[in-house]
PDB file of C-alpha atoms in Angstrom:
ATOM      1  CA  UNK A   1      13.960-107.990 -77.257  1.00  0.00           C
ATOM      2  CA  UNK A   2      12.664-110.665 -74.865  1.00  0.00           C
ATOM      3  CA  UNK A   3      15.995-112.458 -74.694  1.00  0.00           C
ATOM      4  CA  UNK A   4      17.574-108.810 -74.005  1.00  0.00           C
ATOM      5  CA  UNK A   5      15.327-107.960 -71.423  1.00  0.00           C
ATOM      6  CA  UNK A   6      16.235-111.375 -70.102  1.00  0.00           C
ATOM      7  CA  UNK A   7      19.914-110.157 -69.913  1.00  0.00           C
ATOM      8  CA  UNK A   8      18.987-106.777 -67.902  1.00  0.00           C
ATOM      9  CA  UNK A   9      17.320-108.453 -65.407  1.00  0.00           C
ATOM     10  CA  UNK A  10      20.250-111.126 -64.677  1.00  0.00           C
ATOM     11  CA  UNK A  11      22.511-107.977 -64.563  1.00  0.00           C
ATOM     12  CA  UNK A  12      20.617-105.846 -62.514  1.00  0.00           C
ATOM     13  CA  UNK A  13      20.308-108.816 -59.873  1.00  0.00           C
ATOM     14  CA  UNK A  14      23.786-108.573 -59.712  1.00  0.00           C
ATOM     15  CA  UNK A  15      23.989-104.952 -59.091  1.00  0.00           C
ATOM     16  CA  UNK A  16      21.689-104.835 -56.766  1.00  0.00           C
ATOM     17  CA  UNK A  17      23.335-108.004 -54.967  1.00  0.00           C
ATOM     18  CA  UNK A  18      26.080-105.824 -54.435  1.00  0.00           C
ATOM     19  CA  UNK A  19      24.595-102.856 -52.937  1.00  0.00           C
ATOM     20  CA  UNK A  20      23.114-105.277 -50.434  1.00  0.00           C
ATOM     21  CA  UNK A  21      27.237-106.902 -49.916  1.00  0.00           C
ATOM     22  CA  UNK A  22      28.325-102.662 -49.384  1.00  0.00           C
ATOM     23  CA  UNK A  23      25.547-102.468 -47.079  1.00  0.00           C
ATOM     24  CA  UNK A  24      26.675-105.477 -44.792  1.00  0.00           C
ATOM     25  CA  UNK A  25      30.209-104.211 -44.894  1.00  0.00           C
ATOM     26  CA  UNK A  26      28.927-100.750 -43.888  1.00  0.00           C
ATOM     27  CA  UNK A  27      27.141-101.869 -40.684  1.00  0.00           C
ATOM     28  CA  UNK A  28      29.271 -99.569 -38.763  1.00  0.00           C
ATOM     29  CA  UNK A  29      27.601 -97.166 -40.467  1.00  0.00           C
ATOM     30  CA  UNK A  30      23.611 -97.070 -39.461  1.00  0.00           C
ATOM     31  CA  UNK A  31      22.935 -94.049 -41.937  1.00  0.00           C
ATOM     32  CA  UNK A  32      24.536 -95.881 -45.079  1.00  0.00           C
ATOM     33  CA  UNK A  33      23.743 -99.156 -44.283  1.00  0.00           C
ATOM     34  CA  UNK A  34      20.198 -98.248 -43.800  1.00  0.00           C
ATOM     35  CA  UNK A  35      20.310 -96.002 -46.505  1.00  0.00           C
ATOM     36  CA  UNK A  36      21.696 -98.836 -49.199  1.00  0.00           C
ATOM     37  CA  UNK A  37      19.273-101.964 -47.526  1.00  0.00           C
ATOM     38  CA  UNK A  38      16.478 -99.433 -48.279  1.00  0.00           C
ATOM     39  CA  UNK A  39      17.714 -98.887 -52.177  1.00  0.00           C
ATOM     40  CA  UNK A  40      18.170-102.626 -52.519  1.00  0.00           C
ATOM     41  CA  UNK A  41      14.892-103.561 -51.672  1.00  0.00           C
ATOM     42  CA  UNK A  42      13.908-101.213 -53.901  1.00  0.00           C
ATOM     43  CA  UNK A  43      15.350-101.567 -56.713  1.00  0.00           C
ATOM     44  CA  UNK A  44      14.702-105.668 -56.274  1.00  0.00           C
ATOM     45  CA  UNK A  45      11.225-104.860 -56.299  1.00  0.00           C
ATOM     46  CA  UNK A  46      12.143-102.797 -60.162  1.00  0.00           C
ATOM     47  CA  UNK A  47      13.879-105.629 -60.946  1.00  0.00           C
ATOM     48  CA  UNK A  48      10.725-107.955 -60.388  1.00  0.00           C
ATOM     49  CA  UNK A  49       8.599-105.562 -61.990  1.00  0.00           C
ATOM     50  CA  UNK A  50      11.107-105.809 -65.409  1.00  0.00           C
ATOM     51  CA  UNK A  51      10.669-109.690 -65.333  1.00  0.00           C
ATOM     52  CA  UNK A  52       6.754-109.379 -65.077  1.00  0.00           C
ATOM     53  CA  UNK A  53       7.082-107.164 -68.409  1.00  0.00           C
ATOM     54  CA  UNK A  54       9.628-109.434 -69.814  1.00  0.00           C
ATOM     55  CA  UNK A  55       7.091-112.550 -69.381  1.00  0.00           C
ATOM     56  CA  UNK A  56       4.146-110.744 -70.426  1.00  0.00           C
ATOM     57  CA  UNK A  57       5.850-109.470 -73.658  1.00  0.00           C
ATOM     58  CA  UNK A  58       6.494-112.713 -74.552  1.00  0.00           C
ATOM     59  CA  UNK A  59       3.387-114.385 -73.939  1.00  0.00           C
ATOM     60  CA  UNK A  60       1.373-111.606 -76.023  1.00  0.00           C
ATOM     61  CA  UNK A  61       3.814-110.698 -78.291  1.00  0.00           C
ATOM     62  CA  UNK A  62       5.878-113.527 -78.944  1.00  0.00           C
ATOM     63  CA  UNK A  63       3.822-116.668 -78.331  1.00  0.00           C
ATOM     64  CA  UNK A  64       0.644-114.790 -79.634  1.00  0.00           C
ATOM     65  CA  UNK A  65       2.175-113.935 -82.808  1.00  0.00           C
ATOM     66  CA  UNK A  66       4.482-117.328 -83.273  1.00  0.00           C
ATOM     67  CA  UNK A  67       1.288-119.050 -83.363  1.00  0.00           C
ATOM     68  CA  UNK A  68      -0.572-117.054 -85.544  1.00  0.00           C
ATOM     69  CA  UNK A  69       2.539-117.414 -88.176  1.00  0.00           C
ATOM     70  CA  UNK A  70       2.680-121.043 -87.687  1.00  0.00           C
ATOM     71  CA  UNK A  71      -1.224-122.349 -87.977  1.00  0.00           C
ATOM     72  CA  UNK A  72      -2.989-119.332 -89.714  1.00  0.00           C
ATOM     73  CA  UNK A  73      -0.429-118.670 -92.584  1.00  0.00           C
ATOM     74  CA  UNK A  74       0.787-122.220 -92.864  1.00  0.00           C
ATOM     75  CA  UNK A  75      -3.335-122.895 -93.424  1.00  0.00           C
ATOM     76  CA  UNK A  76      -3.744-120.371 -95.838  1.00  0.00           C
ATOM     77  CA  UNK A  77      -0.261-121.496 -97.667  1.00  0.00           C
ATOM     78  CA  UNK A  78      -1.686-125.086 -97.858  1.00  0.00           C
ATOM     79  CA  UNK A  79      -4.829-123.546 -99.564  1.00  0.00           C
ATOM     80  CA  UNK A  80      -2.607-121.383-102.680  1.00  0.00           C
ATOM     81  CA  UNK A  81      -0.840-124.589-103.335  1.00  0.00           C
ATOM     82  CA  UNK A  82      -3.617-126.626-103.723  1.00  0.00           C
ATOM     83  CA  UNK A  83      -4.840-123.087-105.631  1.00  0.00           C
ATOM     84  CA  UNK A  84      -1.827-123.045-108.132  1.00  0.00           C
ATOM     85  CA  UNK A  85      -2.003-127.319-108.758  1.00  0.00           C
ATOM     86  CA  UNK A  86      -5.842-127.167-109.463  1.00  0.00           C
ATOM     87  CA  UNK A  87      -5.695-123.652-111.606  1.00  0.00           C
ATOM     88  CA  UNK A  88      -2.818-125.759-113.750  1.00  0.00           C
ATOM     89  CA  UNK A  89      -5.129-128.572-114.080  1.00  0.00           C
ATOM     90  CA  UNK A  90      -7.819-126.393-115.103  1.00  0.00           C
ATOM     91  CA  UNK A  91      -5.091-124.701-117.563  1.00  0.00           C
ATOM     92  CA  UNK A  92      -4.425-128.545-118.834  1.00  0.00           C
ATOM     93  CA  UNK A  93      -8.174-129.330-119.375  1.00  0.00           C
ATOM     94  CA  UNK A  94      -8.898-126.529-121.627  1.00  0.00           C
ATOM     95  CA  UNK A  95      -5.784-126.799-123.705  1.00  0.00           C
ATOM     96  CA  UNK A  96      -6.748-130.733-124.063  1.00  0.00           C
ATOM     97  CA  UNK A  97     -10.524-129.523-124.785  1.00  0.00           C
ATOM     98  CA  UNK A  98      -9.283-127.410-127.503  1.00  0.00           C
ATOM     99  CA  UNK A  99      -6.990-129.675-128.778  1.00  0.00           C
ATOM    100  CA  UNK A 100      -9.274-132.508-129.204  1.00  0.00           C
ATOM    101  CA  UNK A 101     -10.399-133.599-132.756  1.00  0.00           C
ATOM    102  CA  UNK A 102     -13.709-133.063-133.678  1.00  0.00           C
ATOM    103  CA  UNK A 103     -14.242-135.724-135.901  1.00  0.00           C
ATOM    104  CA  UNK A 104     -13.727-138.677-132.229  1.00  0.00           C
ATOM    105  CA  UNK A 105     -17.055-137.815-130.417  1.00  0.00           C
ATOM    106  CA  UNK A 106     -15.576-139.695-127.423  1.00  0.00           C
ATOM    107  CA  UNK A 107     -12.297-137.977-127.269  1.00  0.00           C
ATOM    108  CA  UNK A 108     -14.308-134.798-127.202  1.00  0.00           C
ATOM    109  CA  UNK A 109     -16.725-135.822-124.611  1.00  0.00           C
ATOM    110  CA  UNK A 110     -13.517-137.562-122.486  1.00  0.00           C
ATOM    111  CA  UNK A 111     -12.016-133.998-122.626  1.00  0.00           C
ATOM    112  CA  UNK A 112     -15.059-131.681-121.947  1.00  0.00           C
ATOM    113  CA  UNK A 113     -16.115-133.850-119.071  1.00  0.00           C
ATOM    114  CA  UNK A 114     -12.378-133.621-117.578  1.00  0.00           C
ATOM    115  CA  UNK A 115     -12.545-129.798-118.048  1.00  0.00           C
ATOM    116  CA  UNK A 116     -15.966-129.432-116.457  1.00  0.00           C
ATOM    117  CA  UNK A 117     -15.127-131.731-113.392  1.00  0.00           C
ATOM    118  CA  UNK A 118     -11.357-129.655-113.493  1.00  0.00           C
ATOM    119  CA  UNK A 119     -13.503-126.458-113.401  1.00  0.00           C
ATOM    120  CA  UNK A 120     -15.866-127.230-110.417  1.00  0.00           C
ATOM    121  CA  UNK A 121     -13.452-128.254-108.466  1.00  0.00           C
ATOM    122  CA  UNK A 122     -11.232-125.104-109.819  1.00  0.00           C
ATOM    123  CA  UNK A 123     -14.435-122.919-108.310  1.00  0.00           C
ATOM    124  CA  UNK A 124     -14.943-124.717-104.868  1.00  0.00           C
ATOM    125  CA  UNK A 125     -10.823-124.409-104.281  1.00  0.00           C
ATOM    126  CA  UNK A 126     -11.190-120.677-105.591  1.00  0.00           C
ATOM    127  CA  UNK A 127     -13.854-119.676-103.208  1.00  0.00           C
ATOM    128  CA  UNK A 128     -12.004-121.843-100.295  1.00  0.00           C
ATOM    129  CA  UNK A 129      -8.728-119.637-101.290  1.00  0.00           C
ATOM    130  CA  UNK A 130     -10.380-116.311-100.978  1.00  0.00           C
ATOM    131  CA  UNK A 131     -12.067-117.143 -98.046  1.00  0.00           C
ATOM    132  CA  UNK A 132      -8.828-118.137 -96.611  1.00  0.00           C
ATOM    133  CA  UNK A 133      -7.658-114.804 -97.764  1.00  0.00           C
ATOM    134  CA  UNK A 134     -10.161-112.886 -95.981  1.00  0.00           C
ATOM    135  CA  UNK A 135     -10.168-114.690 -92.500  1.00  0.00           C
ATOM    136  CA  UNK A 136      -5.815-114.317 -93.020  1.00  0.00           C
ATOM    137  CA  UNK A 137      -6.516-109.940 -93.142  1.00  0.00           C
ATOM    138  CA  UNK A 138      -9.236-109.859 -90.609  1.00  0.00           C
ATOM    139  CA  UNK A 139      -7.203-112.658 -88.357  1.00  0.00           C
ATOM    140  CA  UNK A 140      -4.222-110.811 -88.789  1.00  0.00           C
ATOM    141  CA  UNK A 141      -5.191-107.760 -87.806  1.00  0.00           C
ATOM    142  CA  UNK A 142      -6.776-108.664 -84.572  1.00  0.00           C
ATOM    143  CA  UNK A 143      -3.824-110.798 -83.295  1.00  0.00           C
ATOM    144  CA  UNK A 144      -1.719-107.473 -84.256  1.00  0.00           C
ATOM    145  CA  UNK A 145      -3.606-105.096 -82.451  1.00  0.00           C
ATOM    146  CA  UNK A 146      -4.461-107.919 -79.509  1.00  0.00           C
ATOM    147  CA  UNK A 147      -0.927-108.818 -79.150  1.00  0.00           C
ATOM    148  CA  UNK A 148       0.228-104.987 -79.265  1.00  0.00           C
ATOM    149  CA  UNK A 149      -2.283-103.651 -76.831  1.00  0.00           C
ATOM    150  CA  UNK A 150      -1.680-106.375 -74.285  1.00  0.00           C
ATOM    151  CA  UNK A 151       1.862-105.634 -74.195  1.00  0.00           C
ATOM    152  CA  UNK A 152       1.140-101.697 -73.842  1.00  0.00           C
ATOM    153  CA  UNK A 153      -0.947-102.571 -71.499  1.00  0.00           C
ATOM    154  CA  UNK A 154       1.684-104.509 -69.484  1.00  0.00           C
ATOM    155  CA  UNK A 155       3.732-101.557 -70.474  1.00  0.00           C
ATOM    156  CA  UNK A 156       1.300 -99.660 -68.346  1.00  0.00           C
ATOM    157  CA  UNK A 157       1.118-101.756 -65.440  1.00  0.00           C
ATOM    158  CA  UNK A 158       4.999-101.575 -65.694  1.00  0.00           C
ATOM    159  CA  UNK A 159       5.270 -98.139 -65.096  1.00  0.00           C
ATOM    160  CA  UNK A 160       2.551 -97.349 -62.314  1.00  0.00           C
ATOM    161  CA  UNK A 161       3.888 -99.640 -60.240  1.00  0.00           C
ATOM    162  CA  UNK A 162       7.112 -98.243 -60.622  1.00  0.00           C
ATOM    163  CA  UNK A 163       6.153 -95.107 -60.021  1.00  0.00           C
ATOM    164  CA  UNK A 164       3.955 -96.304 -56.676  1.00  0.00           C
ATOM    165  CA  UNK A 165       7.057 -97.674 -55.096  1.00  0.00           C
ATOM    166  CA  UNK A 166       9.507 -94.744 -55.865  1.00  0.00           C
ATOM    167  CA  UNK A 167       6.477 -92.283 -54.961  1.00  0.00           C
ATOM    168  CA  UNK A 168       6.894 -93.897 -51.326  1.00  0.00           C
ATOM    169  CA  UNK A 169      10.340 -93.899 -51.426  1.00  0.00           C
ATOM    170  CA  UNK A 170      10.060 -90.269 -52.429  1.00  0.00           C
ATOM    171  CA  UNK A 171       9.620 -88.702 -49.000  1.00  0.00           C
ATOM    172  CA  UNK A 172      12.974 -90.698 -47.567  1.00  0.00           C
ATOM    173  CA  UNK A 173      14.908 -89.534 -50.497  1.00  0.00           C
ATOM    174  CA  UNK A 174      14.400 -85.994 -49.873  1.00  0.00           C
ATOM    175  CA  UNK A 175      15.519 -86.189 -46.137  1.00  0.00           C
ATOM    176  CA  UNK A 176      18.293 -87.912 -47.217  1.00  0.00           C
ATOM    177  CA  UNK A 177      19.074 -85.184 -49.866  1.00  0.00           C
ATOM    178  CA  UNK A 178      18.435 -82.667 -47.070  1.00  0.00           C
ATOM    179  CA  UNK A 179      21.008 -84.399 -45.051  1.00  0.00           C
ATOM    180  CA  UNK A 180      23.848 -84.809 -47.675  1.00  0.00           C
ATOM    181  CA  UNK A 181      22.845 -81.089 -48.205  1.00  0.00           C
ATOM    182  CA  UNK A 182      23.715 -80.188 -44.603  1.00  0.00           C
ATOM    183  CA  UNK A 183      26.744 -82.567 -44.427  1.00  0.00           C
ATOM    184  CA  UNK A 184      27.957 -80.487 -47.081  1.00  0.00           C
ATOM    185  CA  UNK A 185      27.945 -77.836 -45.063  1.00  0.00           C
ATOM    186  CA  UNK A 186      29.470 -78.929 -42.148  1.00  0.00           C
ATOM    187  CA  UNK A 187      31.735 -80.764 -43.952  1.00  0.00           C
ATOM    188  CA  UNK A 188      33.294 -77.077 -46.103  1.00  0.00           C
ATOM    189  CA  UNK A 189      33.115 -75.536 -42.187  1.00  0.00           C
ATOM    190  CA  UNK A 190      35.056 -78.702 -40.995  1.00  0.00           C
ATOM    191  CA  UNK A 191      37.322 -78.254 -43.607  1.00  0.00           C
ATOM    192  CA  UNK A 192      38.200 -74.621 -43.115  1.00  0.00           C
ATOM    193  CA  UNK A 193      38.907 -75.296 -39.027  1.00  0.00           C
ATOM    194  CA  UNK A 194      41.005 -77.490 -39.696  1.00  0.00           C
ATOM    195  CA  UNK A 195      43.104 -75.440 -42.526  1.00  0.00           C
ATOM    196  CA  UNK A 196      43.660 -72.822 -39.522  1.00  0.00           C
ATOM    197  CA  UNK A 197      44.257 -74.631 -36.924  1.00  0.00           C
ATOM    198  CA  UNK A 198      46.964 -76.387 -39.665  1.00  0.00           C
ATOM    199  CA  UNK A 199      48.327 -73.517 -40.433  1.00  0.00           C
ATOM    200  CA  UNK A 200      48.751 -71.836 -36.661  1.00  0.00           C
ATOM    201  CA  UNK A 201      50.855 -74.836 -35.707  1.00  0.00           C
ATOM    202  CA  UNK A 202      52.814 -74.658 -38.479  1.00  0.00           C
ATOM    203  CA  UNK A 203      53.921 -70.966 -37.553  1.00  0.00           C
ATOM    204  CA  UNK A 204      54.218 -72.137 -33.896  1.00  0.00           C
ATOM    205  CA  UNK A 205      56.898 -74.508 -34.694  1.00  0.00           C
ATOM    206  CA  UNK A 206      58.395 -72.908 -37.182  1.00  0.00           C
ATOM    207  CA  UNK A 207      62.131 -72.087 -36.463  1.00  0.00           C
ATOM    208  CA  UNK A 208      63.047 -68.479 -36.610  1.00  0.00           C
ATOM    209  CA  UNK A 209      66.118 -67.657 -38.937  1.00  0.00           C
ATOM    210  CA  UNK A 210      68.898 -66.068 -37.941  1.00  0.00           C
ATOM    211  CA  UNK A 211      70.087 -62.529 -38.378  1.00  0.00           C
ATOM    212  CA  UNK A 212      73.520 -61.048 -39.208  1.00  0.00           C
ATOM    213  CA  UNK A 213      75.502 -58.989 -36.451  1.00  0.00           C
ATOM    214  CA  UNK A 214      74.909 -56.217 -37.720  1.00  0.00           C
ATOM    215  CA  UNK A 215      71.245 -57.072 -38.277  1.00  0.00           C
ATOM    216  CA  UNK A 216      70.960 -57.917 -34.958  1.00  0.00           C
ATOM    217  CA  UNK A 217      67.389 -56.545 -32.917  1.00  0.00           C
ATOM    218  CA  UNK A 218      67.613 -53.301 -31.536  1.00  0.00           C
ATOM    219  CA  UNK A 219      71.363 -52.132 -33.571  1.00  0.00           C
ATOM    220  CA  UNK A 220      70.323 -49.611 -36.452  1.00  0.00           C
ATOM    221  CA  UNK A 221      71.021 -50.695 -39.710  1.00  0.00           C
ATOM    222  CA  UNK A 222      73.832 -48.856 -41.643  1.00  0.00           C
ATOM    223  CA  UNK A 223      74.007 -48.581 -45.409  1.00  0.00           C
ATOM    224  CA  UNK A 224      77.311 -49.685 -47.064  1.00  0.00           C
ATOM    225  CA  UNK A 225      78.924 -46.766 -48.861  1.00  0.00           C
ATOM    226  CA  UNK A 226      79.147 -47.167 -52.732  1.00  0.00           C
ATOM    227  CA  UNK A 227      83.084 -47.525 -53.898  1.00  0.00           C
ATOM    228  CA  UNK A 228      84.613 -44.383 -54.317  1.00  0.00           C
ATOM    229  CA  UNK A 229      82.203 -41.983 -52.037  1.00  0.00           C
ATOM    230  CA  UNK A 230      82.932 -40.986 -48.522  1.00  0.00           C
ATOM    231  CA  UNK A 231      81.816 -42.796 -45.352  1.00  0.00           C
ATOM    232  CA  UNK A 232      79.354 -40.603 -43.740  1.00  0.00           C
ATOM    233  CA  UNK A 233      80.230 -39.138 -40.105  1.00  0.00           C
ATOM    234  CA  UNK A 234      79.785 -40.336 -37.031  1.00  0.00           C
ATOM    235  CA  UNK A 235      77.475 -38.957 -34.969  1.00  0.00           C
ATOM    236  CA  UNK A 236      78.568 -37.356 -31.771  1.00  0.00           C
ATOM    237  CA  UNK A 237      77.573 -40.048 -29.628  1.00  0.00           C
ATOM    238  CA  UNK A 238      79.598 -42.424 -31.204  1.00  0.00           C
ATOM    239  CA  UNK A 239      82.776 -40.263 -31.409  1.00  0.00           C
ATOM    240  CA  UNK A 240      85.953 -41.124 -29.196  1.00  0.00           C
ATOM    241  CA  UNK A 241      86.643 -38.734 -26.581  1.00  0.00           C
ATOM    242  CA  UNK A 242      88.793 -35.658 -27.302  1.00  0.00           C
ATOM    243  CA  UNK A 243      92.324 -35.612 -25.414  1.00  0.00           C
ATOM    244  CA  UNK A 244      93.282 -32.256 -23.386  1.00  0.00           C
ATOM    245  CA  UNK A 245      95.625 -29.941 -25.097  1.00  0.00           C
ATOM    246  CA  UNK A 246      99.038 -29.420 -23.545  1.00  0.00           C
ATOM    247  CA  UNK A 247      99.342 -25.861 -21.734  1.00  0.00           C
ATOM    248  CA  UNK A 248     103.291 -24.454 -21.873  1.00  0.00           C
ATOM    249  CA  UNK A 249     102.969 -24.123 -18.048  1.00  0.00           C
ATOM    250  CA  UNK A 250     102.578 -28.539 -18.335  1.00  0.00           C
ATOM    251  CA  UNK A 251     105.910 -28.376 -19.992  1.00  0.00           C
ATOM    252  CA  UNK A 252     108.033 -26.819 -17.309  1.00  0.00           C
ATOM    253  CA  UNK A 253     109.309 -23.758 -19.970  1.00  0.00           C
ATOM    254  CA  UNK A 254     109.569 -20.351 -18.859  1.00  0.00           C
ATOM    255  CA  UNK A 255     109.632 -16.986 -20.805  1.00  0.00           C
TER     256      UNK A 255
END
């Protein structure tokens, strides 16, 4: 976990290395380079925060817990093996005890002396053992619950400060949210001027097409007849003028 948090941090430094390199190329800019500087700073100050966490979870978890393993259990691992050798030694003595002939007084008294001296010393490494035992469960459970309540209590710490510093940045984020709100705004109004101011210059310059003769501005439009039905008269004011009738008086005959 430590070695993972370790990671995050060397990542986020990054990230938050290039929000400050976008902020120096946005100088132009005084809302977004403000805007990111301010971000950067804090999420630097987040990032510092993490490594605190990071360093305290290893000291009180870690360390705490390493050493406990290594001296306290290695202690009471020394003690069962000297356990085990002197309860076989003990085991040894009493089958040589029981196996020594009655009839040799000094074989007998060799082998009940070896299994008393076997058994003392069997009782003084048996108490030593269980002692060990109980210091290893009460021991154990301490440095747990130590080691586990000093990291939540770095986990704590961890998150009041974080919430301290975005709690002060909370009042800047809201204007800003305000202001993207509103840029929103003007931004869709923008938008639509400019879609009708596009679209009036495009019928400005838009050639007009042109019209057949006989679809010409101000002629009437005529249907064509179908095949095979009369054309349709003229009317009268497109007629061609009647010619005057010959009298017999205009052609010089006399009754």
């Amino acid at each position: 976990m430590v070695e993972a948090g370790k990671a995050y941090v060397s990542t986020s430094r990054l990230f938050v290395s290039g929000v400050r390199d976008l902020s120096q190329q946005c100088q132009g800019d005084t809302v977004i380079s403000e805007c990111l500087q301010r971000f950067a700073d804090s999420l630097q100050e987040v990032v510092n925060y993490h490594m605190i966490l990071f360093d305290q979870a290893q000291r009180s978890v870690r360390q705490q817990l390493q050493s406990f393993v290594k001296e306290d259990v290695r202690k009471f691992k020394e003690t069962k093996k000297q356990f085990d050798k002197v309860r076989e030694d003990l085991e040894l003595s009493l089958v040589r005890n029981a196996q020594a002939p009655r009839h040799r007084p000094h074989e007998v008294e060799e082998a009940t002396g070896a299994l008393t001296l076997t058994r003392k010393c069997f009782r003084h490494l048996a108490l030593d053992y269980v002692l060990q035992i109980n210091v290893l469960q009460a021991k154990k459970k301490f440095e747990i619950l130590d080691s586990m309540l000093s990291f939540m209590h770095a986990q704590s710490s961890f998150f009041q400060q974080g919430y301290s510093l975005l709690h002060q940045l909370d009042p800047y984020m809201k204007k800003l949210a305000a202001e993207l709100d509103q840029l929103v705004i003007d931004s869709a109004v923008e938008k639509r001027e400019m879609e009708r101011k596009h679209a009036a210059i495009q019928q400005r310059v838009r050639p007009r097409s042109r019209l057949p003769a006989h679809q010409a501005p101000g002629r009437p439009l005529r249907p064509h007849p179908m095949p095979g039905t009369p054309s349709p008269p003229l009317p009268p004011a497109c007629l061609p003028p009647a010619l005057p009738t010959p009298s017999l008086g205009d052609q010089g005959c006399s009754l």
